[in-house]
Coordinates of C-alpha atoms in Angstrom, one line a residue:
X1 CA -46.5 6.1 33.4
X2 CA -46.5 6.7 29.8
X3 CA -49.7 6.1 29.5
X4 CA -50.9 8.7 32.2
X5 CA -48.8 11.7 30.7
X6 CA -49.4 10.2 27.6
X7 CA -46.5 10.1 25.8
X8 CA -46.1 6.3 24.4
X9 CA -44.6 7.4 21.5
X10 CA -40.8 7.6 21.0
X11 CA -38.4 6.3 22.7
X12 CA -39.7 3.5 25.6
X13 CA -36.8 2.9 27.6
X14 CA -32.9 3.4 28.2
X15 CA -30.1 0.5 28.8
X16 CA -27.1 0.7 30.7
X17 CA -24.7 -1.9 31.9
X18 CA -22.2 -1.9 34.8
X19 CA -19.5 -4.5 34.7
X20 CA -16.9 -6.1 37.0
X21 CA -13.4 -7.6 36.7
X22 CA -13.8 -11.2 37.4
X23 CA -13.7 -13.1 40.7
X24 CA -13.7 -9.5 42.0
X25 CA -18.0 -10.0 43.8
X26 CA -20.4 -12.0 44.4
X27 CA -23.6 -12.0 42.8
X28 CA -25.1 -11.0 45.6
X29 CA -22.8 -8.1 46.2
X30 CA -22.7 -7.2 42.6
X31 CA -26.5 -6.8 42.5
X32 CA -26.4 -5.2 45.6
X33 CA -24.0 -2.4 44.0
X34 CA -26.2 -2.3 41.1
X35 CA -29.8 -1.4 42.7
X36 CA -27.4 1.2 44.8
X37 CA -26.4 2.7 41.7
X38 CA -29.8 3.1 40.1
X39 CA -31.0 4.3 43.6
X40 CA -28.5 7.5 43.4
X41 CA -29.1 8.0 40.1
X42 CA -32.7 7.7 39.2
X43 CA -34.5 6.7 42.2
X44 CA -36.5 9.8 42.7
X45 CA -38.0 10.0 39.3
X46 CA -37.9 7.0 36.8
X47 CA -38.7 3.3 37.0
X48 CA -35.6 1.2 36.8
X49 CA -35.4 -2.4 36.8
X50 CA -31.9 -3.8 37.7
X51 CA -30.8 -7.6 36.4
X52 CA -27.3 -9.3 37.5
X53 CA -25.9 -11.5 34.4
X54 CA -23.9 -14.9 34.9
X55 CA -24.0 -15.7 31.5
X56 CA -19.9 -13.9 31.5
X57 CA -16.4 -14.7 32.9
X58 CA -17.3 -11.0 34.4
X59 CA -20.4 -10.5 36.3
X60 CA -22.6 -7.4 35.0
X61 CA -25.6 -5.5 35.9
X62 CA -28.1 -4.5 33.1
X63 CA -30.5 -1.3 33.7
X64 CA -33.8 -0.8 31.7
X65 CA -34.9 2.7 32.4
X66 CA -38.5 3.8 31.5
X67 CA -37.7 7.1 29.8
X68 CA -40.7 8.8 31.2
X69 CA -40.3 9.8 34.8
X70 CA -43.3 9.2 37.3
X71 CA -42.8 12.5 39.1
X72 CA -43.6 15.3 36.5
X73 CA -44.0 12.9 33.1
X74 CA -40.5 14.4 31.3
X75 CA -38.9 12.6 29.1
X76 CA -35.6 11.3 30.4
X77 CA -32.1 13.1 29.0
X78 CA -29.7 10.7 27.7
X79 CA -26.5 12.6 26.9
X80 CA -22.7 13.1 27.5
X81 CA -22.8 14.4 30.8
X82 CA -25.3 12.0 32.5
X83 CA -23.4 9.1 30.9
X84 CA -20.4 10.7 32.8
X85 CA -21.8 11.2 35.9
X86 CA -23.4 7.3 35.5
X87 CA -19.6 6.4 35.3
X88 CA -18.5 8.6 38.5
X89 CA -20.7 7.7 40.3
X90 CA -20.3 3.6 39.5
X91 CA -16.8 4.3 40.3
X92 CA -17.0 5.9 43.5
X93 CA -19.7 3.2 44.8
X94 CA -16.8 0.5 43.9
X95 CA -14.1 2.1 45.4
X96 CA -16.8 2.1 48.5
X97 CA -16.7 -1.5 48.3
X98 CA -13.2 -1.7 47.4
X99 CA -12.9 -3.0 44.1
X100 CA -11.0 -2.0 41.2
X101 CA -12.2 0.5 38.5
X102 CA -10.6 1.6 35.2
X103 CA -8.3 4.4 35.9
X104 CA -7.7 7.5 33.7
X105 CA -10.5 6.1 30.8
X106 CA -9.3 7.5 27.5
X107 CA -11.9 11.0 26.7
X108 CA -14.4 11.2 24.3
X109 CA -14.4 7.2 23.7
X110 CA -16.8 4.6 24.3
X111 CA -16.0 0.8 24.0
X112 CA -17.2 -2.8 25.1
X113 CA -15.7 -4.6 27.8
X114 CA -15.1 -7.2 25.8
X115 CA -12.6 -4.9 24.0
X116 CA -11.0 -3.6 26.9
X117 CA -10.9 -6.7 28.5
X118 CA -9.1 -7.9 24.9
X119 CA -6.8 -4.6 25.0
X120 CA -5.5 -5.1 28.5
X121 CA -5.0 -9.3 27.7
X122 CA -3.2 -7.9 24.8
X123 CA -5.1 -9.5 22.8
X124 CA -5.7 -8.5 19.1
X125 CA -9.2 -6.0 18.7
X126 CA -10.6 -4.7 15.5
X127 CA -10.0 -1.3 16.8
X128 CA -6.3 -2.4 17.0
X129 CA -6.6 -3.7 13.2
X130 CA -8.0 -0.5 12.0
X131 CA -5.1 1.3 13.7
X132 CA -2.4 -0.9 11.5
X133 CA -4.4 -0.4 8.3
X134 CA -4.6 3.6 9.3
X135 CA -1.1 3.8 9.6
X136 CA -0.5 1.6 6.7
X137 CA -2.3 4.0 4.4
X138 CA -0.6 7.4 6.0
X139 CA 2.5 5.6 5.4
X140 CA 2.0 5.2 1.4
X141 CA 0.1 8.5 0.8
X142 CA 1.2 11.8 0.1
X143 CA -1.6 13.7 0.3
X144 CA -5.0 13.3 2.6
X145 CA -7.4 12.8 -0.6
X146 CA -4.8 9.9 -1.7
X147 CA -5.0 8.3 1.8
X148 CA -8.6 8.0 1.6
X149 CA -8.3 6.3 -1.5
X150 CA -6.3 4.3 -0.3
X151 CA -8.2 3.0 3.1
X152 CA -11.1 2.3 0.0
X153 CA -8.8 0.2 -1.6
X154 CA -8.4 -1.8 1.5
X155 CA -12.3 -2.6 1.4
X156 CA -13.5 0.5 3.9
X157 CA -16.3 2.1 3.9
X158 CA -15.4 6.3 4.6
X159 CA -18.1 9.1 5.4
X160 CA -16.3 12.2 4.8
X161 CA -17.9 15.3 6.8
X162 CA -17.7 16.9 9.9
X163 CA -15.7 13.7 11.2
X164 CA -14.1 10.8 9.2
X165 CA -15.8 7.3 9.9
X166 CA -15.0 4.1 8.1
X167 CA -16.3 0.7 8.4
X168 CA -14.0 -2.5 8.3
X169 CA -14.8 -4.9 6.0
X170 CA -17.7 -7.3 7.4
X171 CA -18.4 -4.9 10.3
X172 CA -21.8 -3.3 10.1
X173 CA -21.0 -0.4 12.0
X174 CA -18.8 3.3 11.2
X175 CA -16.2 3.8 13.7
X176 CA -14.7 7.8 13.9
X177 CA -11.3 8.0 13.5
X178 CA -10.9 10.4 16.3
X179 CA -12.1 7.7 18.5
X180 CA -8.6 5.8 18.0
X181 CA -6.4 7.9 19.6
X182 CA -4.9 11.9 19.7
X183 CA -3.2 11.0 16.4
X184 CA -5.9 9.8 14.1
X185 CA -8.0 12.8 14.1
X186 CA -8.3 14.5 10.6
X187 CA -5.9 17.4 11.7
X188 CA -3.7 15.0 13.1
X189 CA -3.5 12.6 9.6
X190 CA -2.7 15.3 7.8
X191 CA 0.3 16.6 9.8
X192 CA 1.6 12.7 9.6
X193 CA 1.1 12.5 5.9
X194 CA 2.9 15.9 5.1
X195 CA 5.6 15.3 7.5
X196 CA 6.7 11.6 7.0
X197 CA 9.6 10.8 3.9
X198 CA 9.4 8.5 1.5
X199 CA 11.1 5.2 1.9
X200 CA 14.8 4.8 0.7
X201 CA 14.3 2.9 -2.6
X202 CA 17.5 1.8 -2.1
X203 CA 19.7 0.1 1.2
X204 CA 23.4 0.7 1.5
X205 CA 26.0 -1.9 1.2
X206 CA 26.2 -3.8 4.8
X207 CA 28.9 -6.1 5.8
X208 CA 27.8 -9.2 7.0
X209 CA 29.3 -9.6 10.9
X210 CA 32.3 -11.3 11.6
X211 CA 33.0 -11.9 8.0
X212 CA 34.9 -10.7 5.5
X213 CA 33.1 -10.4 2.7
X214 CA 29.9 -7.6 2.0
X215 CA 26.6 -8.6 1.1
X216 CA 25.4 -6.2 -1.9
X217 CA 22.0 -5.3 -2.0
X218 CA 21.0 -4.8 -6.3
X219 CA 19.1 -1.4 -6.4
X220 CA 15.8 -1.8 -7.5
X221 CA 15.2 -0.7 -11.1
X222 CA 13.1 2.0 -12.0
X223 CA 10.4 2.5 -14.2
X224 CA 8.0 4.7 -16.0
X225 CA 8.3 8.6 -15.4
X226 CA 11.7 8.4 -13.2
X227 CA 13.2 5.7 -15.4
X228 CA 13.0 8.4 -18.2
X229 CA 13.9 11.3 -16.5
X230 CA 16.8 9.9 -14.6
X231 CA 18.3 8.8 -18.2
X232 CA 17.8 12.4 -19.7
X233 CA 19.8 13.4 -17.3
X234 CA 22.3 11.2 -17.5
X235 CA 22.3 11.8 -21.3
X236 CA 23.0 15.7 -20.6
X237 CA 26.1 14.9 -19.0
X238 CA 24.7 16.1 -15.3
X239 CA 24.8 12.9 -13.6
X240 CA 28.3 11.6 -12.5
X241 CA 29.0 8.2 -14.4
X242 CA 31.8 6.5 -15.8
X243 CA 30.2 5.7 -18.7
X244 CA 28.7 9.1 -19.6
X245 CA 28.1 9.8 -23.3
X246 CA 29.9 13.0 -24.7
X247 CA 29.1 12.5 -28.2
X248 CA 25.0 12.8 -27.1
X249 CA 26.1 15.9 -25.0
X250 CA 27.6 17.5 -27.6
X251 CA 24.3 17.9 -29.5
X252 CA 22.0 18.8 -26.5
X253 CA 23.3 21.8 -25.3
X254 CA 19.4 24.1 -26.1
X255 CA 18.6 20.7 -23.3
X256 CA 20.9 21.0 -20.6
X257 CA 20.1 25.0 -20.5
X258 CA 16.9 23.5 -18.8
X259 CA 18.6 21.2 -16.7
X260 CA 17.3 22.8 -13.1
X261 CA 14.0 22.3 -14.3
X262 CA 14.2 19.1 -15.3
X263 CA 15.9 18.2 -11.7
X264 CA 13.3 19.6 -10.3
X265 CA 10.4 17.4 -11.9
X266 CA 12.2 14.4 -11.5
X267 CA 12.7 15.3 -7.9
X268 CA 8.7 15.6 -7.5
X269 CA 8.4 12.2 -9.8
X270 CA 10.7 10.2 -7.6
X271 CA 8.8 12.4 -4.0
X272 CA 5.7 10.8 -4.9
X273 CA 6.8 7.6 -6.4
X274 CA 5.2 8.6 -9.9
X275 CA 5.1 6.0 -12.5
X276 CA 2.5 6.7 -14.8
X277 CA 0.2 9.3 -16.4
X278 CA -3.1 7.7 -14.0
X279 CA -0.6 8.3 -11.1
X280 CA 0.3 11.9 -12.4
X281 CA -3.3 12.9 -12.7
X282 CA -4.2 11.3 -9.4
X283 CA -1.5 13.1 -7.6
X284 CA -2.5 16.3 -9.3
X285 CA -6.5 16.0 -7.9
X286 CA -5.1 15.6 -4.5
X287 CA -3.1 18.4 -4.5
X288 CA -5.8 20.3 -5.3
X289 CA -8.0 19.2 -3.3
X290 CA -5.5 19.5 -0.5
X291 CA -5.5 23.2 -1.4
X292 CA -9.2 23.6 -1.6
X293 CA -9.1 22.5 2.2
X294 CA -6.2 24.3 3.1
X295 CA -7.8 27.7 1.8
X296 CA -11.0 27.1 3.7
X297 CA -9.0 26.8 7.1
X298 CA -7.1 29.8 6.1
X299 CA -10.2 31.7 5.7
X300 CA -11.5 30.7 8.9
X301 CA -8.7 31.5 10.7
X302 CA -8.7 35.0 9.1
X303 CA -12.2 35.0 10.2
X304 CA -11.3 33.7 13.5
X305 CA -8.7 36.5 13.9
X306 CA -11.0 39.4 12.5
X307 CA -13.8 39.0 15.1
X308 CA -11.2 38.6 17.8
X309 CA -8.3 40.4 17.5
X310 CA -6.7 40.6 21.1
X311 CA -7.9 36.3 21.3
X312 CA -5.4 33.9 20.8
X313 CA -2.7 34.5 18.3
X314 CA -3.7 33.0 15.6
X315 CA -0.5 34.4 13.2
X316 CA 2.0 31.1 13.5
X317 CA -1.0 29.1 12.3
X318 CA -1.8 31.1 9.7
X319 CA 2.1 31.1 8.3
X320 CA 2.5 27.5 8.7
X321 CA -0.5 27.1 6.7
X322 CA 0.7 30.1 4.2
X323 CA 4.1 28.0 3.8
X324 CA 1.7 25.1 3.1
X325 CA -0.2 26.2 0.7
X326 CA 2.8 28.0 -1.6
X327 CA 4.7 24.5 -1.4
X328 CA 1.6 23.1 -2.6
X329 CA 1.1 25.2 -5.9
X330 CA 4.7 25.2 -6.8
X331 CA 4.2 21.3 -7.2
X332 CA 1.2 21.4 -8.9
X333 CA 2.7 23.9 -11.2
X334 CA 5.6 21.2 -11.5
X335 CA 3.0 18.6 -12.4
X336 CA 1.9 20.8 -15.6
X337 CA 5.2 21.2 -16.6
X338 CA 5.6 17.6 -16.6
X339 CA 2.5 16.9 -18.8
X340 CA 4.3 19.2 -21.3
X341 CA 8.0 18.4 -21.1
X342 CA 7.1 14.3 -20.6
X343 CA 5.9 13.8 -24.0
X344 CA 9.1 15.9 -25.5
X345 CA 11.4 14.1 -23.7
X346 CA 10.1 10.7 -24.6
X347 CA 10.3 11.8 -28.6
X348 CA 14.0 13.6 -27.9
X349 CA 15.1 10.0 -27.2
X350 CA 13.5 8.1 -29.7
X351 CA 15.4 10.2 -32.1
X352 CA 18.5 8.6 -34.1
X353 CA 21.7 10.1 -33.1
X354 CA 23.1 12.7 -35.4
X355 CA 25.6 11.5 -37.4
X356 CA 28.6 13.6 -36.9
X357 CA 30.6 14.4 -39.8
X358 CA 33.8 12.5 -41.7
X359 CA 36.9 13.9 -41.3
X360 CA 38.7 12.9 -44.4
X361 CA 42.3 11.1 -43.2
X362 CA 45.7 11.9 -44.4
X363 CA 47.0 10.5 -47.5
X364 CA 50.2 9.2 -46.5
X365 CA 53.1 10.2 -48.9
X366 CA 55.6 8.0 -50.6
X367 CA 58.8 8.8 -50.1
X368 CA 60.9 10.2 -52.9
X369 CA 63.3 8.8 -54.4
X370 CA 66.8 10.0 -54.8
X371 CA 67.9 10.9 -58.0
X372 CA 71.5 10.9 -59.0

């Protein structure tokens, strides 16, 4: 055929595969299903040659189509909807013959039977393992840039674009995230990372059952930026201890006039888990990055709205976004008052105490003696 319309260039043929649950048919009946199949669907205009496989617990057709059909010479259209009617209409020749089919098959994804099979054994798939590592990374990033830094770090391979792919370590192929469910699209990711907390850093005391003693869990001790900030504060008198210092009070009081805004950068230190000035710059890129994308969806959606005024309200998307974006640029305005005040604070410590000055004591007087 190609050679009579000539067009033996491009593409030579198409595969397709068409499996059963095992013990289900016969070879016979499954090959007998199969040439059906390939009847209704391409029968009228392109070659097909239909082969049963044994070589599987599952027995499965295979379908070589010539691409070049014998009635007019076009070229054959693979796309989305004929693979979706080659999947109705595999479905509805089963359920002719009685046999099972898979029910409800998750949209817009595509996997080997060998995976399903795996999934509904409950057995564990590298799709499953990319989940976990996913929602590992969402769970220890605060903002999307950081949690694509992060899957790096666990040996992926991203593609940023229109659609995020990665590839597992020793896998030769991307996978889209959107492929692994409703909540790993990139909308989706970013809504988890901004809404999930932090981890306590610290567990309440719990009482052991039926016993009469409590087990007391030692907080863990902190470090680097929040180590530091958490003393100054102590130091201004702010923090509730029983050991507070009044004599290093007494000589800060220009300090604890800024006592709000030191709160309120150790609030964002201990937030993000900040521990260093690499982790400080870090978190400062992704913020802006995260406002760099937030603006462009802002713009769209004023776009969006512009063209189409009486469309879909787009006015609680745009304020959620608005709310967003302000949150964002308060922090990073945080972050540059923390690369100024940091440095200061460390020195304010390092300083010797001031001496304060001596009181000279009483001279205690003799008494006097009585004179006759």
């Amino acid at each position: 055929m190609k050679r009579q319309f000539g067009k033996e260039g491009g593409i030579i043929a198409f595969h397709g595969y068409q499996s059963f649950a095992p013990g289900e048919v016969t070879p016979e009946q499954a090959h007998e299903i199969g040439v059906e199949l390939a009847r209704r669907l391409w029968g009228d205009r392109f070659q097909v040659v239909v082969a049963t496989h044994l070589d599987r617990e599952h027995i499965h057709n295979h379908f070589v189509l010539n691409s070049v059909s014998f009635v007019d010479g076009k070229k054959y259209n693979d796309c989305k909807s004929t693979y979706a009617l080659m999947r109705q209409t595999s479905d509805q020749l089963c359920r002719e013959h009685g046999l099972s089919v898979i029910e409800a098959p998750e949209q817009g994804r595509t996997m080997s039977y060998d995976t399903w099979e795996a999934q509904q054994k409950g057995k564990p798939t590298w799709y499953g393992q990319i989940r976990r590592d996913v929602d590992a990374c969402i769970a220890h990033s605060f903002l999307f840039e950081h949690f694509l830094t992060n899957l790096k770090k666990q040996g992926y391979a991203v593609k940023t674009g229109k659609y995020i792919a990665v590839r597992p370590p020793g896998k030769e192929r991307f996978v889209r995230l959107k492929t692994l469910g409703d909540d790993y699209t990139e909308e989706a990711i970013r809504e988890r990372i901004r809404a999930h907390e932090p981890p306590p850093r610290r567990s309440a005391p719990r009482t052991a059952p039926k016993r009469s003693y409590k087990i007391q869990h030692k907080p863990k001790k902190l470090t680097g930026f929040r180590a530091l900030y958490f003393h100054y504060l102590y130091l201004l008198g702010k923090l509730k201890r029983p050991t507070a210092s009044p004599r290093r009070r007494r000589y800060m009081t220009d300090e604890i006039i800024k006592f709000d805004r030191y709160v309120e950068q150790g609030r964002l230190l201990t937030k993000y888990r900040i521990d260093t000035w690499e982790q400080l710059s870090m978190l400062e890129e992704a913020i802006q990055n995260e406002l760099d994308a937030l603006c462009g969806q802002r713009k769209g959606l004023y776009t969006a709205r512009r063209k189409n005024p009486t469309g879909t309200n787009l006015s609680p998307a745009i304020l959620s976004i608005n709310q967003s974006i302000k949150t964002l640029r308060r922090e990073l305005k945080v972050c540059g008052r923390i690369e100024a005040d940091g440095p200061a604070i460390r020195q304010k410590l390092l300083e010797p105490l001031p001496t304060p000055p001596k009181v000279k004591a009483p001279q205690k007087q003799r008494p006097r003696k009585w004179q006759r």
